JSON list of C-alpha atoms in Angstrom, two decimals:
[
{"chain": "A", "resi": 122, "resn": "UNK", "atom": "CA", "xyz": [-37.54, 5.18, 18.16]},
{"chain": "A", "resi": 123, "resn": "UNK", "atom": "CA", "xyz": [-34.71, 4.59, 21.15]},
{"chain": "A", "resi": 124, "resn": "UNK", "atom": "CA", "xyz": [-31.48, 3.15, 20.55]},
{"chain": "A", "resi": 125, "resn": "UNK", "atom": "CA", "xyz": [-29.67, 0.84, 23.12]},
{"chain": "A", "resi": 126, "resn": "UNK", "atom": "CA", "xyz": [-29.59, 1.30, 26.33]},
{"chain": "A", "resi": 127, "resn": "UNK", "atom": "CA", "xyz": [-26.51, 1.97, 28.60]},
{"chain": "A", "resi": 128, "resn": "UNK", "atom": "CA", "xyz": [-25.34, 3.18, 31.54]},
{"chain": "A", "resi": 129, "resn": "UNK", "atom": "CA", "xyz": [-21.95, 4.78, 30.36]},
{"chain": "A", "resi": 130, "resn": "UNK", "atom": "CA", "xyz": [-22.17, 8.38, 31.43]},
{"chain": "A", "resi": 131, "resn": "UNK", "atom": "CA", "xyz": [-18.77, 9.74, 32.49]},
{"chain": "A", "resi": 132, "resn": "UNK", "atom": "CA", "xyz": [-18.52, 10.95, 35.74]},
{"chain": "A", "resi": 133, "resn": "UNK", "atom": "CA", "xyz": [-21.82, 10.91, 36.89]},
{"chain": "A", "resi": 134, "resn": "UNK", "atom": "CA", "xyz": [-22.26, 7.20, 38.42]},
{"chain": "A", "resi": 135, "resn": "UNK", "atom": "CA", "xyz": [-20.61, 7.02, 42.11]},
{"chain": "A", "resi": 136, "resn": "UNK", "atom": "CA", "xyz": [-20.73, 3.55, 44.06]},
{"chain": "A", "resi": 137, "resn": "UNK", "atom": "CA", "xyz": [-23.83, 4.78, 45.49]},
{"chain": "A", "resi": 138, "resn": "UNK", "atom": "CA", "xyz": [-27.13, 5.34, 44.64]},
{"chain": "A", "resi": 139, "resn": "UNK", "atom": "CA", "xyz": [-27.58, 7.81, 42.04]},
{"chain": "A", "resi": 140, "resn": "UNK", "atom": "CA", "xyz": [-30.94, 9.12, 40.80]},
{"chain": "A", "resi": 141, "resn": "UNK", "atom": "CA", "xyz": [-31.04, 11.50, 37.43]},
{"chain": "A", "resi": 142, "resn": "UNK", "atom": "CA", "xyz": [-34.48, 13.96, 38.21]},
{"chain": "A", "resi": 143, "resn": "UNK", "atom": "CA", "xyz": [-34.03, 16.53, 36.13]},
{"chain": "A", "resi": 144, "resn": "UNK", "atom": "CA", "xyz": [-32.44, 17.72, 32.28]},
{"chain": "A", "resi": 145, "resn": "UNK", "atom": "CA", "xyz": [-32.52, 21.10, 30.91]},
{"chain": "A", "resi": 146, "resn": "UNK", "atom": "CA", "xyz": [-34.55, 21.94, 28.06]},
{"chain": "A", "resi": 147, "resn": "UNK", "atom": "CA", "xyz": [-30.89, 22.15, 25.72]},
{"chain": "A", "resi": 148, "resn": "UNK", "atom": "CA", "xyz": [-29.85, 18.82, 27.64]},
{"chain": "A", "resi": 149, "resn": "UNK", "atom": "CA", "xyz": [-26.08, 21.31, 29.12]},
{"chain": "A", "resi": 150, "resn": "UNK", "atom": "CA", "xyz": [-27.24, 20.52, 32.46]},
{"chain": "A", "resi": 151, "resn": "UNK", "atom": "CA", "xyz": [-28.74, 18.26, 35.52]},
{"chain": "A", "resi": 152, "resn": "UNK", "atom": "CA", "xyz": [-29.94, 17.96, 39.33]},
{"chain": "A", "resi": 153, "resn": "UNK", "atom": "CA", "xyz": [-29.50, 14.21, 40.53]},
{"chain": "A", "resi": 154, "resn": "UNK", "atom": "CA", "xyz": [-29.76, 12.98, 43.78]},
{"chain": "A", "resi": 155, "resn": "UNK", "atom": "CA", "xyz": [-26.95, 11.02, 44.66]},
{"chain": "A", "resi": 156, "resn": "UNK", "atom": "CA", "xyz": [-26.43, 8.81, 48.32]},
{"chain": "A", "resi": 157, "resn": "UNK", "atom": "CA", "xyz": [-23.19, 7.56, 49.43]},
{"chain": "A", "resi": 158, "resn": "UNK", "atom": "CA", "xyz": [-23.44, 6.73, 52.63]},
{"chain": "A", "resi": 159, "resn": "UNK", "atom": "CA", "xyz": [-23.52, 2.64, 52.71]},
{"chain": "A", "resi": 160, "resn": "UNK", "atom": "CA", "xyz": [-20.05, 3.11, 50.27]},
{"chain": "A", "resi": 161, "resn": "UNK", "atom": "CA", "xyz": [-15.99, 3.07, 51.08]},
{"chain": "A", "resi": 162, "resn": "UNK", "atom": "CA", "xyz": [-16.11, 6.74, 49.14]},
{"chain": "A", "resi": 163, "resn": "UNK", "atom": "CA", "xyz": [-13.49, 8.74, 50.93]},
{"chain": "A", "resi": 164, "resn": "UNK", "atom": "CA", "xyz": [-16.44, 11.96, 51.37]},
{"chain": "A", "resi": 165, "resn": "UNK", "atom": "CA", "xyz": [-19.53, 10.26, 52.38]},
{"chain": "A", "resi": 166, "resn": "UNK", "atom": "CA", "xyz": [-23.05, 12.17, 51.94]},
{"chain": "A", "resi": 167, "resn": "UNK", "atom": "CA", "xyz": [-24.97, 12.21, 55.13]},
{"chain": "A", "resi": 168, "resn": "UNK", "atom": "CA", "xyz": [-27.72, 11.01, 53.87]},
{"chain": "A", "resi": 169, "resn": "UNK", "atom": "CA", "xyz": [-29.64, 11.41, 50.57]},
{"chain": "A", "resi": 170, "resn": "UNK", "atom": "CA", "xyz": [-28.14, 14.98, 48.88]},
{"chain": "A", "resi": 171, "resn": "UNK", "atom": "CA", "xyz": [-29.05, 17.23, 45.30]},
{"chain": "A", "resi": 172, "resn": "UNK", "atom": "CA", "xyz": [-26.05, 17.46, 43.36]},
{"chain": "A", "resi": 173, "resn": "UNK", "atom": "CA", "xyz": [-25.67, 18.99, 40.39]},
{"chain": "A", "resi": 174, "resn": "UNK", "atom": "CA", "xyz": [-23.97, 18.27, 37.10]},
{"chain": "A", "resi": 175, "resn": "UNK", "atom": "CA", "xyz": [-23.32, 19.54, 33.96]},
{"chain": "A", "resi": 176, "resn": "UNK", "atom": "CA", "xyz": [-21.87, 18.80, 30.01]},
{"chain": "A", "resi": 177, "resn": "UNK", "atom": "CA", "xyz": [-18.47, 20.33, 29.33]},
{"chain": "A", "resi": 178, "resn": "UNK", "atom": "CA", "xyz": [-16.96, 22.11, 26.64]},
{"chain": "A", "resi": 179, "resn": "UNK", "atom": "CA", "xyz": [-15.80, 18.55, 25.45]},
{"chain": "A", "resi": 180, "resn": "UNK", "atom": "CA", "xyz": [-19.45, 16.67, 25.15]},
{"chain": "A", "resi": 181, "resn": "UNK", "atom": "CA", "xyz": [-18.39, 14.49, 27.93]},
{"chain": "A", "resi": 182, "resn": "UNK", "atom": "CA", "xyz": [-20.68, 14.57, 31.77]},
{"chain": "A", "resi": 183, "resn": "UNK", "atom": "CA", "xyz": [-18.56, 16.45, 34.48]},
{"chain": "A", "resi": 184, "resn": "UNK", "atom": "CA", "xyz": [-18.28, 14.67, 37.99]},
{"chain": "A", "resi": 185, "resn": "UNK", "atom": "CA", "xyz": [-21.65, 16.12, 40.11]},
{"chain": "A", "resi": 186, "resn": "UNK", "atom": "CA", "xyz": [-20.52, 18.84, 42.56]},
{"chain": "A", "resi": 187, "resn": "UNK", "atom": "CA", "xyz": [-23.48, 18.96, 46.39]},
{"chain": "A", "resi": 188, "resn": "UNK", "atom": "CA", "xyz": [-25.16, 22.10, 46.29]},
{"chain": "A", "resi": 189, "resn": "UNK", "atom": "CA", "xyz": [-23.49, 23.48, 48.87]},
{"chain": "A", "resi": 190, "resn": "UNK", "atom": "CA", "xyz": [-26.38, 25.23, 51.27]},
{"chain": "A", "resi": 191, "resn": "UNK", "atom": "CA", "xyz": [-27.80, 24.30, 54.30]},
{"chain": "A", "resi": 192, "resn": "UNK", "atom": "CA", "xyz": [-30.75, 24.74, 53.68]},
{"chain": "A", "resi": 193, "resn": "UNK", "atom": "CA", "xyz": [-30.81, 22.82, 50.95]},
{"chain": "A", "resi": 194, "resn": "UNK", "atom": "CA", "xyz": [-29.35, 20.11, 51.90]},
{"chain": "A", "resi": 195, "resn": "UNK", "atom": "CA", "xyz": [-29.32, 18.59, 55.10]},
{"chain": "A", "resi": 196, "resn": "UNK", "atom": "CA", "xyz": [-28.67, 14.83, 57.04]},
{"chain": "A", "resi": 197, "resn": "UNK", "atom": "CA", "xyz": [-32.13, 14.30, 55.86]},
{"chain": "A", "resi": 198, "resn": "UNK", "atom": "CA", "xyz": [-33.20, 13.17, 52.52]},
{"chain": "A", "resi": 199, "resn": "UNK", "atom": "CA", "xyz": [-33.40, 15.69, 50.21]},
{"chain": "A", "resi": 200, "resn": "UNK", "atom": "CA", "xyz": [-33.97, 14.86, 45.92]},
{"chain": "A", "resi": 201, "resn": "UNK", "atom": "CA", "xyz": [-36.25, 14.33, 43.15]},
{"chain": "A", "resi": 202, "resn": "UNK", "atom": "CA", "xyz": [-35.21, 18.52, 42.45]},
{"chain": "A", "resi": 203, "resn": "UNK", "atom": "CA", "xyz": [-36.74, 20.05, 39.72]},
{"chain": "A", "resi": 204, "resn": "UNK", "atom": "CA", "xyz": [-35.80, 23.70, 38.59]},
{"chain": "A", "resi": 205, "resn": "UNK", "atom": "CA", "xyz": [-37.73, 26.50, 35.68]},
{"chain": "A", "resi": 206, "resn": "UNK", "atom": "CA", "xyz": [-36.15, 27.25, 32.25]},
{"chain": "A", "resi": 207, "resn": "UNK", "atom": "CA", "xyz": [-34.19, 30.17, 33.86]},
{"chain": "A", "resi": 208, "resn": "UNK", "atom": "CA", "xyz": [-32.54, 28.08, 36.60]},
{"chain": "A", "resi": 209, "resn": "UNK", "atom": "CA", "xyz": [-33.56, 30.37, 39.43]},
{"chain": "A", "resi": 210, "resn": "UNK", "atom": "CA", "xyz": [-35.71, 27.82, 41.14]},
{"chain": "A", "resi": 211, "resn": "UNK", "atom": "CA", "xyz": [-35.45, 24.89, 41.79]},
{"chain": "A", "resi": 212, "resn": "UNK", "atom": "CA", "xyz": [-38.17, 22.72, 43.66]},
{"chain": "A", "resi": 213, "resn": "UNK", "atom": "CA", "xyz": [-37.52, 19.51, 45.55]},
{"chain": "A", "resi": 214, "resn": "UNK", "atom": "CA", "xyz": [-38.83, 16.93, 48.57]},
{"chain": "A", "resi": 215, "resn": "UNK", "atom": "CA", "xyz": [-37.78, 16.46, 52.09]},
{"chain": "A", "resi": 216, "resn": "UNK", "atom": "CA", "xyz": [-38.45, 13.97, 54.91]},
{"chain": "A", "resi": 217, "resn": "UNK", "atom": "CA", "xyz": [-36.92, 16.64, 57.31]},
{"chain": "A", "resi": 218, "resn": "UNK", "atom": "CA", "xyz": [-40.06, 18.22, 59.49]},
{"chain": "A", "resi": 219, "resn": "UNK", "atom": "CA", "xyz": [-40.67, 13.47, 58.76]},
{"chain": "A", "resi": 220, "resn": "UNK", "atom": "CA", "xyz": [-42.24, 14.38, 63.26]},
{"chain": "A", "resi": 221, "resn": "UNK", "atom": "CA", "xyz": [-45.52, 15.89, 61.41]},
{"chain": "A", "resi": 222, "resn": "UNK", "atom": "CA", "xyz": [-45.36, 15.12, 57.48]},
{"chain": "A", "resi": 223, "resn": "UNK", "atom": "CA", "xyz": [-43.90, 12.20, 55.58]},
{"chain": "A", "resi": 224, "resn": "UNK", "atom": "CA", "xyz": [-42.11, 13.99, 52.83]},
{"chain": "A", "resi": 225, "resn": "UNK", "atom": "CA", "xyz": [-43.07, 17.67, 51.22]},
{"chain": "A", "resi": 226, "resn": "UNK", "atom": "CA", "xyz": [-41.97, 19.63, 48.71]},
{"chain": "A", "resi": 227, "resn": "UNK", "atom": "CA", "xyz": [-39.52, 22.50, 49.63]},
{"chain": "A", "resi": 228, "resn": "UNK", "atom": "CA", "xyz": [-38.96, 25.42, 46.78]},
{"chain": "A", "resi": 229, "resn": "UNK", "atom": "CA", "xyz": [-35.93, 27.97, 46.77]},
{"chain": "A", "resi": 230, "resn": "UNK", "atom": "CA", "xyz": [-34.11, 30.59, 44.51]},
{"chain": "A", "resi": 231, "resn": "UNK", "atom": "CA", "xyz": [-30.98, 31.28, 43.13]},
{"chain": "A", "resi": 232, "resn": "UNK", "atom": "CA", "xyz": [-29.49, 34.65, 44.68]},
{"chain": "A", "resi": 233, "resn": "UNK", "atom": "CA", "xyz": [-25.97, 35.06, 42.37]},
{"chain": "A", "resi": 234, "resn": "UNK", "atom": "CA", "xyz": [-24.22, 31.47, 42.16]},
{"chain": "A", "resi": 235, "resn": "UNK", "atom": "CA", "xyz": [-26.05, 30.46, 46.17]},
{"chain": "A", "resi": 236, "resn": "UNK", "atom": "CA", "xyz": [-29.61, 29.09, 46.72]},
{"chain": "A", "resi": 237, "resn": "UNK", "atom": "CA", "xyz": [-30.84, 31.18, 48.92]},
{"chain": "A", "resi": 238, "resn": "UNK", "atom": "CA", "xyz": [-33.40, 29.07, 51.96]},
{"chain": "A", "resi": 239, "resn": "UNK", "atom": "CA", "xyz": [-35.46, 26.19, 51.09]},
{"chain": "A", "resi": 240, "resn": "UNK", "atom": "CA", "xyz": [-39.07, 27.13, 52.01]},
{"chain": "A", "resi": 241, "resn": "UNK", "atom": "CA", "xyz": [-41.61, 24.17, 52.44]},
{"chain": "A", "resi": 242, "resn": "UNK", "atom": "CA", "xyz": [-45.11, 25.25, 49.94]},
{"chain": "A", "resi": 243, "resn": "UNK", "atom": "CA", "xyz": [-48.22, 25.32, 51.93]},
{"chain": "A", "resi": 244, "resn": "UNK", "atom": "CA", "xyz": [-50.31, 23.10, 53.22]},
{"chain": "A", "resi": 245, "resn": "UNK", "atom": "CA", "xyz": [-52.62, 23.47, 50.17]},
{"chain": "A", "resi": 246, "resn": "UNK", "atom": "CA", "xyz": [-50.04, 22.15, 48.16]},
{"chain": "A", "resi": 247, "resn": "UNK", "atom": "CA", "xyz": [-48.02, 19.99, 51.08]},
{"chain": "A", "resi": 248, "resn": "UNK", "atom": "CA", "xyz": [-49.84, 17.58, 53.98]},
{"chain": "A", "resi": 249, "resn": "UNK", "atom": "CA", "xyz": [-48.49, 15.19, 56.73]},
{"chain": "A", "resi": 250, "resn": "UNK", "atom": "CA", "xyz": [-48.55, 12.30, 53.81]},
{"chain": "A", "resi": 251, "resn": "UNK", "atom": "CA", "xyz": [-46.19, 11.85, 51.40]},
{"chain": "A", "resi": 252, "resn": "UNK", "atom": "CA", "xyz": [-45.81, 14.61, 48.43]},
{"chain": "A", "resi": 253, "resn": "UNK", "atom": "CA", "xyz": [-43.41, 13.43, 46.31]},
{"chain": "A", "resi": 254, "resn": "UNK", "atom": "CA", "xyz": [-41.48, 14.02, 42.56]},
{"chain": "A", "resi": 255, "resn": "UNK", "atom": "CA", "xyz": [-42.40, 17.09, 42.06]},
{"chain": "A", "resi": 256, "resn": "UNK", "atom": "CA", "xyz": [-41.81, 19.21, 38.14]},
{"chain": "A", "resi": 257, "resn": "UNK", "atom": "CA", "xyz": [-42.22, 22.36, 37.12]},
{"chain": "A", "resi": 258, "resn": "UNK", "atom": "CA", "xyz": [-43.07, 23.63, 34.35]},
{"chain": "A", "resi": 259, "resn": "UNK", "atom": "CA", "xyz": [-40.41, 25.69, 32.07]},
{"chain": "A", "resi": 260, "resn": "UNK", "atom": "CA", "xyz": [-41.98, 29.15, 33.04]},
{"chain": "A", "resi": 261, "resn": "UNK", "atom": "CA", "xyz": [-42.24, 28.64, 37.05]},
{"chain": "A", "resi": 262, "resn": "UNK", "atom": "CA", "xyz": [-46.22, 28.33, 36.62]},
{"chain": "A", "resi": 263, "resn": "UNK", "atom": "CA", "xyz": [-46.98, 25.09, 36.93]},
{"chain": "A", "resi": 264, "resn": "UNK", "atom": "CA", "xyz": [-46.14, 21.94, 39.60]},
{"chain": "A", "resi": 265, "resn": "UNK", "atom": "CA", "xyz": [-46.73, 18.80, 38.54]},
{"chain": "A", "resi": 266, "resn": "UNK", "atom": "CA", "xyz": [-46.37, 16.01, 41.50]},
{"chain": "A", "resi": 267, "resn": "UNK", "atom": "CA", "xyz": [-47.52, 13.34, 43.29]},
{"chain": "A", "resi": 268, "resn": "UNK", "atom": "CA", "xyz": [-49.26, 12.75, 46.83]},
{"chain": "A", "resi": 269, "resn": "UNK", "atom": "CA", "xyz": [-51.35, 10.11, 48.55]},
{"chain": "A", "resi": 270, "resn": "UNK", "atom": "CA", "xyz": [-52.19, 12.57, 51.33]},
{"chain": "A", "resi": 271, "resn": "UNK", "atom": "CA", "xyz": [-55.44, 13.09, 49.91]},
{"chain": "A", "resi": 272, "resn": "UNK", "atom": "CA", "xyz": [-58.15, 10.99, 48.13]},
{"chain": "A", "resi": 273, "resn": "UNK", "atom": "CA", "xyz": [-57.45, 9.87, 45.18]},
{"chain": "A", "resi": 274, "resn": "UNK", "atom": "CA", "xyz": [-57.65, 7.10, 42.67]},
{"chain": "A", "resi": 275, "resn": "UNK", "atom": "CA", "xyz": [-55.30, 4.88, 45.26]},
{"chain": "A", "resi": 276, "resn": "UNK", "atom": "CA", "xyz": [-51.86, 5.50, 46.35]},
{"chain": "A", "resi": 277, "resn": "UNK", "atom": "CA", "xyz": [-49.85, 8.04, 45.04]},
{"chain": "A", "resi": 278, "resn": "UNK", "atom": "CA", "xyz": [-51.83, 9.30, 42.22]},
{"chain": "A", "resi": 279, "resn": "UNK", "atom": "CA", "xyz": [-50.18, 12.76, 40.29]},
{"chain": "A", "resi": 280, "resn": "UNK", "atom": "CA", "xyz": [-51.09, 16.31, 40.75]},
{"chain": "A", "resi": 281, "resn": "UNK", "atom": "CA", "xyz": [-51.24, 20.24, 39.06]},
{"chain": "A", "resi": 282, "resn": "UNK", "atom": "CA", "xyz": [-51.43, 23.51, 40.77]},
{"chain": "A", "resi": 283, "resn": "UNK", "atom": "CA", "xyz": [-51.17, 26.87, 39.44]},
{"chain": "A", "resi": 284, "resn": "UNK", "atom": "CA", "xyz": [-48.45, 29.60, 40.51]},
{"chain": "A", "resi": 285, "resn": "UNK", "atom": "CA", "xyz": [-50.45, 32.69, 40.76]},
{"chain": "A", "resi": 286, "resn": "UNK", "atom": "CA", "xyz": [-47.41, 34.90, 42.23]},
{"chain": "A", "resi": 287, "resn": "UNK", "atom": "CA", "xyz": [-47.99, 35.59, 45.50]},
{"chain": "A", "resi": 288, "resn": "UNK", "atom": "CA", "xyz": [-50.34, 32.70, 46.18]},
{"chain": "A", "resi": 289, "resn": "UNK", "atom": "CA", "xyz": [-50.86, 28.87, 44.97]},
{"chain": "A", "resi": 290, "resn": "UNK", "atom": "CA", "xyz": [-54.14, 27.77, 43.77]},
{"chain": "A", "resi": 291, "resn": "UNK", "atom": "CA", "xyz": [-56.29, 24.39, 44.38]},
{"chain": "A", "resi": 292, "resn": "UNK", "atom": "CA", "xyz": [-53.90, 21.04, 43.11]},
{"chain": "A", "resi": 293, "resn": "UNK", "atom": "CA", "xyz": [-55.92, 19.05, 40.63]},
{"chain": "A", "resi": 294, "resn": "UNK", "atom": "CA", "xyz": [-55.90, 15.55, 39.98]},
{"chain": "A", "resi": 295, "resn": "UNK", "atom": "CA", "xyz": [-54.98, 14.67, 37.02]},
{"chain": "A", "resi": 296, "resn": "UNK", "atom": "CA", "xyz": [-57.47, 11.72, 36.81]},
{"chain": "A", "resi": 297, "resn": "UNK", "atom": "CA", "xyz": [-57.85, 8.54, 34.61]},
{"chain": "A", "resi": 298, "resn": "UNK", "atom": "CA", "xyz": [-55.45, 10.10, 31.85]},
{"chain": "A", "resi": 299, "resn": "UNK", "atom": "CA", "xyz": [-52.80, 9.54, 33.52]},
{"chain": "A", "resi": 300, "resn": "UNK", "atom": "CA", "xyz": [-53.36, 8.20, 37.01]},
{"chain": "A", "resi": 301, "resn": "UNK", "atom": "CA", "xyz": [-53.78, 4.85, 38.11]},
{"chain": "A", "resi": 302, "resn": "UNK", "atom": "CA", "xyz": [-55.33, 2.85, 40.99]},
{"chain": "A", "resi": 303, "resn": "UNK", "atom": "CA", "xyz": [-51.38, 2.01, 41.65]},
{"chain": "A", "resi": 304, "resn": "UNK", "atom": "CA", "xyz": [-48.95, 4.49, 42.73]},
{"chain": "A", "resi": 305, "resn": "UNK", "atom": "CA", "xyz": [-48.22, 6.66, 39.80]},
{"chain": "A", "resi": 306, "resn": "UNK", "atom": "CA", "xyz": [-44.66, 9.20, 40.12]},
{"chain": "A", "resi": 307, "resn": "UNK", "atom": "CA", "xyz": [-41.88, 10.96, 38.28]},
{"chain": "A", "resi": 308, "resn": "UNK", "atom": "CA", "xyz": [-44.90, 12.88, 35.83]},
{"chain": "A", "resi": 309, "resn": "UNK", "atom": "CA", "xyz": [-42.40, 14.73, 33.69]},
{"chain": "A", "resi": 310, "resn": "UNK", "atom": "CA", "xyz": [-44.85, 17.10, 31.23]},
{"chain": "A", "resi": 311, "resn": "UNK", "atom": "CA", "xyz": [-43.13, 18.97, 27.60]},
{"chain": "A", "resi": 312, "resn": "UNK", "atom": "CA", "xyz": [-46.13, 20.52, 25.64]},
{"chain": "A", "resi": 313, "resn": "UNK", "atom": "CA", "xyz": [-43.47, 21.15, 22.70]},
{"chain": "A", "resi": 314, "resn": "UNK", "atom": "CA", "xyz": [-43.93, 17.26, 21.99]},
{"chain": "A", "resi": 315, "resn": "UNK", "atom": "CA", "xyz": [-47.59, 16.61, 22.97]},
{"chain": "A", "resi": 316, "resn": "UNK", "atom": "CA", "xyz": [-46.15, 13.32, 25.49]},
{"chain": "A", "resi": 317, "resn": "UNK", "atom": "CA", "xyz": [-45.24, 12.99, 28.86]},
{"chain": "A", "resi": 318, "resn": "UNK", "atom": "CA", "xyz": [-43.37, 10.45, 30.79]},
{"chain": "A", "resi": 319, "resn": "UNK", "atom": "CA", "xyz": [-44.65, 8.92, 34.37]},
{"chain": "A", "resi": 320, "resn": "UNK", "atom": "CA", "xyz": [-43.82, 5.90, 36.12]},
{"chain": "A", "resi": 321, "resn": "UNK", "atom": "CA", "xyz": [-46.45, 3.57, 37.81]},
{"chain": "A", "resi": 322, "resn": "UNK", "atom": "CA", "xyz": [-45.80, 0.75, 40.79]},
{"chain": "A", "resi": 323, "resn": "UNK", "atom": "CA", "xyz": [-48.23, -2.58, 40.57]},
{"chain": "A", "resi": 324, "resn": "UNK", "atom": "CA", "xyz": [-48.38, -5.73, 42.31]},
{"chain": "A", "resi": 325, "resn": "UNK", "atom": "CA", "xyz": [-48.78, -8.32, 39.57]},
{"chain": "A", "resi": 326, "resn": "UNK", "atom": "CA", "xyz": [-49.71, -11.40, 42.27]},
{"chain": "A", "resi": 327, "resn": "UNK", "atom": "CA", "xyz": [-46.61, -11.74, 44.88]},
{"chain": "A", "resi": 328, "resn": "UNK", "atom": "CA", "xyz": [-44.29, -9.86, 41.97]},
{"chain": "A", "resi": 329, "resn": "UNK", "atom": "CA", "xyz": [-43.41, -5.29, 42.52]},
{"chain": "A", "resi": 330, "resn": "UNK", "atom": "CA", "xyz": [-43.16, -3.88, 39.20]},
{"chain": "A", "resi": 331, "resn": "UNK", "atom": "CA", "xyz": [-42.51, -0.11, 38.39]},
{"chain": "A", "resi": 332, "resn": "UNK", "atom": "CA", "xyz": [-42.59, 0.78, 34.47]},
{"chain": "A", "resi": 333, "resn": "UNK", "atom": "CA", "xyz": [-41.50, 3.44, 33.11]},
{"chain": "A", "resi": 334, "resn": "UNK", "atom": "CA", "xyz": [-44.53, 5.50, 31.09]},
{"chain": "A", "resi": 335, "resn": "UNK", "atom": "CA", "xyz": [-45.19, 7.99, 28.23]},
{"chain": "A", "resi": 336, "resn": "UNK", "atom": "CA", "xyz": [-48.48, 8.94, 27.35]},
{"chain": "A", "resi": 337, "resn": "UNK", "atom": "CA", "xyz": [-49.89, 10.95, 24.87]},
{"chain": "A", "resi": 338, "resn": "UNK", "atom": "CA", "xyz": [-50.83, 14.30, 25.45]},
{"chain": "A", "resi": 339, "resn": "UNK", "atom": "CA", "xyz": [-52.28, 15.95, 22.75]},
{"chain": "A", "resi": 340, "resn": "UNK", "atom": "CA", "xyz": [-55.27, 16.44, 23.32]},
{"chain": "A", "resi": 341, "resn": "UNK", "atom": "CA", "xyz": [-54.58, 18.20, 27.41]},
{"chain": "A", "resi": 342, "resn": "UNK", "atom": "CA", "xyz": [-55.77, 21.19, 28.42]},
{"chain": "A", "resi": 343, "resn": "UNK", "atom": "CA", "xyz": [-53.87, 22.50, 31.62]},
{"chain": "A", "resi": 344, "resn": "UNK", "atom": "CA", "xyz": [-56.72, 22.17, 34.25]},
{"chain": "A", "resi": 345, "resn": "UNK", "atom": "CA", "xyz": [-56.55, 25.94, 36.90]},
{"chain": "A", "resi": 346, "resn": "UNK", "atom": "CA", "xyz": [-58.17, 25.72, 40.31]},
{"chain": "A", "resi": 347, "resn": "UNK", "atom": "CA", "xyz": [-58.27, 29.28, 42.03]}
]
């Protein structure tokens, strides 16, 4: 069961757009997307940027900090960040190459306390369409993401692709276990609980609704594509 809903999150919320995209397994740090361009804040973002936040020793969330890397945060949209368990590999979404594609997934490796050059994933994963809401497994082996750039079941579909080290496998559509004819996104898989969570967007009549879903993954077998 879930307790009551609240937005009392200490210093996390700003006066702009805030979206938490990743929480570490120990619950002590996370990544979020922040956009304060339309606010009266003393220091605004240039677009949507990726911020980090963490839990203090007093059990309170810190003020989010913008990732200080010109390769990660640009004047374009950056967001939907996810990270491996060791905190050294981050995947995120950007539209910085909007003249050639919609949004693509990028990866950056941490060296010390700094993030290295963000590089787009190969065009076996990225397309000229929209790739969004990536989620990397804790060990870095499997990347889940949504895309409307390849033939699927309709709108955004959820895919998984295996990291083979020097190369990537072929993205595999997760099929009817999660995908619908609508836009399906924000998929996050937790094998230790045999559960996944996701979002689906549906137009009913003249009204649109985006809702959260919990998926039973008890009998799920990870597909692989070489």
